mmCIF file of C-alpha atoms in Angstrom:
data_model
loop_
_atom_site.group_PDB
_atom_site.id
_atom_site.type_symbol
_atom_site.label_atom_id
_atom_site.label_comp_id
_atom_site.label_asym_id
_atom_site.label_seq_id
_atom_site.Cartn_x
_atom_site.Cartn_y
_atom_site.Cartn_z
ATOM 1 C CA THR K 603 144.076 30.793 119.663
ATOM 2 C CA GLN K 604 142.360 32.877 116.993
ATOM 3 C CA LEU K 605 145.096 34.165 114.697
ATOM 4 C CA LEU K 606 142.779 36.471 112.750
ATOM 5 C CA GLU K 607 140.772 39.032 114.705
ATOM 6 C CA GLN K 608 137.829 40.628 112.948
ATOM 7 C CA SER K 609 136.101 43.797 114.063
ATOM 8 C CA PRO K 610 133.464 44.801 114.622
ATOM 9 C CA GLN K 611 131.753 41.532 115.430
ATOM 10 C CA PHE K 612 128.311 42.950 114.606
ATOM 11 C CA LEU K 613 127.281 45.945 112.527
ATOM 12 C CA SER K 614 123.786 47.257 111.811
ATOM 13 C CA ILE K 615 123.503 50.244 109.462
ATOM 14 C CA GLN K 616 121.007 52.012 107.246
ATOM 15 C CA GLU K 617 120.954 51.658 103.488
ATOM 16 C CA GLY K 618 123.262 54.171 101.837
ATOM 17 C CA GLU K 619 125.809 54.362 104.663
ATOM 18 C CA ASN K 620 129.483 53.519 104.288
ATOM 19 C CA LEU K 621 131.284 51.021 106.497
ATOM 20 C CA THR K 622 134.669 49.432 107.068
ATOM 21 C CA VAL K 623 135.426 46.083 108.655
ATOM 22 C CA TYR K 624 138.856 44.995 109.774
ATOM 23 C CA CYS K 625 140.872 41.821 109.886
ATOM 24 C CA ASN K 626 144.021 41.905 112.038
ATOM 25 C CA SER K 627 146.744 39.518 113.057
ATOM 26 C CA SER K 628 150.220 39.438 114.554
ATOM 27 C CA SER K 629 151.149 36.832 111.943
ATOM 28 C CA VAL K 630 152.253 37.410 108.371
ATOM 29 C CA PHE K 631 150.044 35.911 105.683
ATOM 30 C CA SER K 632 151.185 34.919 102.203
ATOM 31 C CA SER K 633 147.697 35.742 100.949
ATOM 32 C CA LEU K 634 144.391 36.739 102.440
ATOM 33 C CA GLN K 635 140.854 36.172 101.263
ATOM 34 C CA TRP K 636 137.489 37.741 102.008
ATOM 35 C CA TYR K 637 134.275 35.751 101.858
ATOM 36 C CA ARG K 638 130.594 36.496 102.363
ATOM 37 C CA GLN K 639 128.313 33.890 103.866
ATOM 38 C CA GLU K 640 124.534 34.083 103.858
ATOM 39 C CA PRO K 641 122.269 32.027 106.144
ATOM 40 C CA GLY K 642 121.972 28.426 105.019
ATOM 41 C CA GLU K 643 124.815 28.750 102.550
ATOM 42 C CA GLY K 644 128.535 28.219 102.449
ATOM 43 C CA PRO K 645 131.005 31.119 102.181
ATOM 44 C CA VAL K 646 131.497 32.672 98.742
ATOM 45 C CA LEU K 647 134.899 34.064 97.823
ATOM 46 C CA LEU K 648 134.897 37.814 97.146
ATOM 47 C CA VAL K 649 138.585 38.533 96.658
ATOM 48 C CA THR K 650 142.135 37.287 97.214
ATOM 49 C CA VAL K 651 144.926 39.752 98.016
ATOM 50 C CA VAL K 652 148.533 38.693 97.769
ATOM 51 C CA THR K 653 150.840 41.709 97.710
ATOM 52 C CA GLY K 654 151.422 43.982 100.706
ATOM 53 C CA GLY K 655 149.663 47.307 100.140
ATOM 54 C CA GLU K 656 147.453 45.845 97.432
ATOM 55 C CA VAL K 657 144.046 47.438 96.874
ATOM 56 C CA LYS K 658 141.295 45.666 94.953
ATOM 57 C CA LYS K 659 137.871 46.984 94.054
ATOM 58 C CA LEU K 660 134.750 44.950 93.387
ATOM 59 C CA LYS K 661 131.942 47.367 92.492
ATOM 60 C CA ARG K 662 131.146 49.136 95.805
ATOM 61 C CA LEU K 663 133.576 46.978 97.817
ATOM 62 C CA THR K 664 137.209 48.004 98.318
ATOM 63 C CA PHE K 665 139.694 45.570 99.832
ATOM 64 C CA GLN K 666 143.121 46.509 101.132
ATOM 65 C CA PHE K 667 145.996 44.288 102.274
ATOM 66 C CA GLY K 668 148.329 45.863 104.814
ATOM 67 C CA ASP K 669 151.902 46.698 103.829
ATOM 68 C CA ALA K 670 153.249 44.098 106.258
ATOM 69 C CA ARG K 671 150.652 41.524 105.146
ATOM 70 C CA LYS K 672 149.342 41.187 108.708
ATOM 71 C CA ASP K 673 146.025 42.971 108.301
ATOM 72 C CA SER K 674 143.311 43.779 105.820
ATOM 73 C CA SER K 675 140.212 45.911 105.529
ATOM 74 C CA LEU K 676 136.975 45.808 103.579
ATOM 75 C CA HIS K 677 135.179 49.068 102.846
ATOM 76 C CA ILE K 678 131.641 49.133 101.476
ATOM 77 C CA THR K 679 130.331 52.316 99.915
ATOM 78 C CA ALA K 680 126.604 53.097 99.928
ATOM 79 C CA ALA K 681 125.602 49.796 101.511
ATOM 80 C CA GLN K 682 122.500 48.037 100.223
ATOM 81 C CA PRO K 683 120.258 45.420 101.888
ATOM 82 C CA GLY K 684 121.754 42.829 99.530
ATOM 83 C CA ASP K 685 125.098 43.349 101.274
ATOM 84 C CA THR K 686 123.683 41.774 104.428
ATOM 85 C CA GLY K 687 125.636 38.710 105.515
ATOM 86 C CA LEU K 688 128.598 37.381 107.455
ATOM 87 C CA TYR K 689 131.912 38.712 106.143
ATOM 88 C CA LEU K 690 134.829 36.401 106.815
ATOM 89 C CA CYS K 691 138.529 36.903 106.281
ATOM 90 C CA ALA K 692 140.857 33.954 105.901
ATOM 91 C CA GLY K 693 144.563 33.690 105.275
ATOM 92 C CA PHE K 694 147.304 31.297 104.327
ATOM 93 C CA THR K 695 150.433 31.460 106.463
ATOM 94 C CA GLY K 696 152.585 29.452 104.094
ATOM 95 C CA ASN K 697 152.414 27.379 100.966
ATOM 96 C CA ASN K 698 150.072 24.854 102.503
ATOM 97 C CA ARG K 699 146.326 25.091 102.129
ATOM 98 C CA LYS K 700 145.354 25.290 105.798
ATOM 99 C CA LEU K 701 143.261 28.423 105.742
ATOM 100 C CA ILE K 702 143.148 30.331 109.037
ATOM 101 C CA TRP K 703 139.756 32.012 109.522
ATOM 102 C CA GLY K 704 138.475 34.977 111.471
ATOM 103 C CA LEU K 705 135.165 34.708 113.333
ATOM 104 C CA GLY K 706 133.510 37.142 110.959
ATOM 105 C CA THR K 707 131.610 40.413 110.975
ATOM 106 C CA SER K 708 127.857 40.042 110.840
ATOM 107 C CA LEU K 709 126.479 42.931 108.765
ATOM 108 C CA ALA K 710 122.833 43.951 108.602
ATOM 109 C CA VAL K 711 121.831 46.688 106.167
ATOM 110 C CA ASN K 712 118.370 48.013 106.902
ATOM 111 C CA PRO K 713 116.225 49.491 104.111
ATOM 112 C CA LYS Z 1005 127.608 23.769 85.993
ATOM 113 C CA ALA Z 1006 126.236 22.349 89.233
ATOM 114 C CA GLY Z 1007 127.768 23.566 92.457
ATOM 115 C CA VAL Z 1008 129.116 21.619 95.394
ATOM 116 C CA THR Z 1009 126.455 19.414 96.928
ATOM 117 C CA GLN Z 1010 126.423 18.030 100.439
ATOM 118 C CA THR Z 1011 124.193 15.381 101.898
ATOM 119 C CA PRO Z 1012 122.399 15.209 104.168
ATOM 120 C CA ARG Z 1013 121.655 18.889 104.859
ATOM 121 C CA TYR Z 1014 120.524 18.261 108.426
ATOM 122 C CA LEU Z 1015 121.267 15.460 110.837
ATOM 123 C CA ILE Z 1016 120.422 14.694 114.447
ATOM 124 C CA LYS Z 1017 122.460 12.095 116.305
ATOM 125 C CA THR Z 1018 123.006 11.096 119.920
ATOM 126 C CA ARG Z 1019 126.269 10.939 121.840
ATOM 127 C CA GLY Z 1020 128.358 7.887 121.070
ATOM 128 C CA GLN Z 1021 126.917 7.349 117.608
ATOM 129 C CA GLN Z 1022 128.886 7.777 114.422
ATOM 130 C CA VAL Z 1023 128.013 9.785 111.334
ATOM 131 C CA THR Z 1024 129.080 9.925 107.693
ATOM 132 C CA LEU Z 1025 128.716 13.082 105.629
ATOM 133 C CA SER Z 1026 129.014 13.210 101.870
ATOM 134 C CA CYS Z 1027 130.318 15.857 99.478
ATOM 135 C CA SER Z 1028 130.105 15.915 95.684
ATOM 136 C CA PRO Z 1029 132.492 18.500 94.210
ATOM 137 C CA ILE Z 1030 131.989 20.571 91.110
ATOM 138 C CA SER Z 1031 132.574 18.453 88.023
ATOM 139 C CA GLY Z 1032 136.273 18.435 87.141
ATOM 140 C CA HIS Z 1033 137.434 19.561 90.573
ATOM 141 C CA ARG Z 1034 139.958 17.220 92.133
ATOM 142 C CA SER Z 1035 140.529 18.853 95.512
ATOM 143 C CA VAL Z 1036 138.054 18.644 98.389
ATOM 144 C CA SER Z 1037 138.491 20.300 101.775
ATOM 145 C CA TRP Z 1038 136.359 19.939 104.882
ATOM 146 C CA TYR Z 1039 135.726 22.572 107.554
ATOM 147 C CA GLN Z 1040 133.833 22.684 110.847
ATOM 148 C CA GLN Z 1041 131.976 25.933 111.605
ATOM 149 C CA THR Z 1042 130.737 26.848 115.084
ATOM 150 C CA PRO Z 1043 129.728 30.242 116.511
ATOM 151 C CA GLY Z 1044 132.527 30.235 119.065
ATOM 152 C CA GLN Z 1045 135.405 28.907 116.973
ATOM 153 C CA GLY Z 1046 134.396 29.986 113.472
ATOM 154 C CA LEU Z 1047 135.613 27.863 110.588
ATOM 155 C CA GLN Z 1048 138.300 25.355 111.375
ATOM 156 C CA PHE Z 1049 140.108 23.281 108.777
ATOM 157 C CA LEU Z 1050 139.605 19.529 109.085
ATOM 158 C CA PHE Z 1051 141.421 18.019 106.115
ATOM 159 C CA GLU Z 1052 142.015 18.237 102.379
ATOM 160 C CA TYR Z 1053 142.030 15.502 99.769
ATOM 161 C CA PHE Z 1054 143.474 15.642 96.274
ATOM 162 C CA SER Z 1055 143.303 12.720 93.876
ATOM 163 C CA GLU Z 1056 142.263 10.354 96.678
ATOM 164 C CA THR Z 1057 145.222 11.338 98.905
ATOM 165 C CA GLN Z 1058 145.003 13.341 102.107
ATOM 166 C CA ARG Z 1059 147.295 16.331 101.594
ATOM 167 C CA ASN Z 1060 146.671 18.362 104.729
ATOM 168 C CA LYS Z 1061 145.113 17.719 108.112
ATOM 169 C CA GLY Z 1062 143.926 20.102 110.796
ATOM 170 C CA ASN Z 1063 144.144 19.732 114.560
ATOM 171 C CA PHE Z 1064 141.194 17.466 115.174
ATOM 172 C CA PRO Z 1065 141.157 14.172 117.081
ATOM 173 C CA GLY Z 1066 141.348 10.850 115.294
ATOM 174 C CA ARG Z 1067 137.579 10.454 115.632
ATOM 175 C CA PHE Z 1068 137.376 12.663 112.552
ATOM 176 C CA SER Z 1069 138.379 10.913 109.361
ATOM 177 C CA GLY Z 1070 137.756 11.251 105.676
ATOM 178 C CA ARG Z 1071 138.343 9.767 102.309
ATOM 179 C CA GLN Z 1072 138.056 10.631 98.648
ATOM 180 C CA PHE Z 1073 136.925 8.361 95.868
ATOM 181 C CA SER Z 1074 138.215 8.087 92.310
ATOM 182 C CA ASN Z 1075 135.354 10.299 91.072
ATOM 183 C CA SER Z 1076 136.517 13.011 93.552
ATOM 184 C CA ARG Z 1077 133.466 12.598 95.762
ATOM 185 C CA SER Z 1078 134.432 12.731 99.416
ATOM 186 C CA GLU Z 1079 133.072 11.520 102.707
ATOM 187 C CA MET Z 1080 133.931 12.440 106.240
ATOM 188 C CA ASN Z 1081 133.203 10.279 109.241
ATOM 189 C CA VAL Z 1082 132.949 11.197 112.886
ATOM 190 C CA SER Z 1083 132.931 8.322 115.351
ATOM 191 C CA THR Z 1084 131.862 8.344 119.000
ATOM 192 C CA LEU Z 1085 130.030 11.631 118.663
ATOM 193 C CA GLU Z 1086 130.304 14.217 121.432
ATOM 194 C CA LEU Z 1087 128.005 17.141 122.188
ATOM 195 C CA GLY Z 1088 130.761 19.512 121.064
ATOM 196 C CA ASP Z 1089 130.682 18.025 117.579
ATOM 197 C CA SER Z 1090 127.433 19.883 116.917
ATOM 198 C CA ALA Z 1091 128.336 22.230 114.092
ATOM 199 C CA LEU Z 1092 127.926 23.124 110.444
ATOM 200 C CA TYR Z 1093 130.256 20.945 108.376
ATOM 201 C CA LEU Z 1094 131.300 22.579 105.134
ATOM 202 C CA CYS Z 1095 132.919 21.022 102.119
ATOM 203 C CA ALA Z 1096 134.785 23.041 99.488
ATOM 204 C CA SER Z 1097 136.124 21.952 96.125
ATOM 205 C CA SER Z 1098 138.736 23.427 93.804
ATOM 206 C CA LEU Z 1099 140.282 22.512 90.483
ATOM 207 C CA GLY Z 1100 143.757 21.980 91.863
ATOM 208 C CA ALA Z 1101 145.573 22.076 95.144
ATOM 209 C CA GLY Z 1102 147.623 25.250 94.875
ATOM 210 C CA PRO Z 1103 147.287 27.818 97.680
ATOM 211 C CA LEU Z 1104 145.622 30.372 95.395
ATOM 212 C CA GLU Z 1105 143.095 27.997 93.872
ATOM 213 C CA THR Z 1106 139.575 29.293 94.426
ATOM 214 C CA GLN Z 1107 137.546 27.127 96.768
ATOM 215 C CA TYR Z 1108 133.831 26.740 96.136
ATOM 216 C CA PHE Z 1109 131.798 25.859 99.196
ATOM 217 C CA GLY Z 1110 128.733 23.703 99.498
ATOM 218 C CA PRO Z 1111 125.768 24.699 101.696
ATOM 219 C CA GLY Z 1112 126.959 22.481 104.538
ATOM 220 C CA THR Z 1113 125.540 19.727 106.694
ATOM 221 C CA ARG Z 1114 124.181 20.896 110.019
ATOM 222 C CA LEU Z 1115 124.829 18.237 112.649
ATOM 223 C CA LEU Z 1116 123.152 18.318 116.035
ATOM 224 C CA VAL Z 1117 124.384 15.893 118.678
ATOM 225 C CA LEU Z 1118 122.005 15.295 121.587
#
């Protein structure tokens, strides 16, 4: 059973467009992380959100943690080809370190 | 500072064989976690080691085992390989073992079981 549902599964957009990807669950997470993975590489951590309602910005990327800590979103403004990759969300459901992962959103930004 | 290294990068085995994968964490990192990544299941947690002790274990059969050495390097072993074990195996290291410690991933070992 996949506890974290990511949508959309695939996204292909033109350079300069904005986009939002979602990470949803019926479970409450103590913290949630977003990663980007490029072909042939391991995931790279982008951000960790801990507090319900928290918003974090990383240049053109804006991350939001839902008030109930069950969902999160990633918004990219003016996407660039360098943003291409697999975006993964992952969360901790307790104080252990067993990360629960979504299947990811595969983003392609075309020049 | 060198990143997490995994060897080998690619591996082809046949059903019934066993395989050992190696992970060298970032210098100074004491925690190593292993994950299996497949297109259908995504990343799934295998186990975590901290200071040579297994701290957490995922829901994988006993064919999957691991260990950590005193220099924090880690190995995972899969015995009696099955076709479904074909996957990208990722190792991640972190300084400590707290839930908010940043994990740094290696490039993975891609295992193909024929």
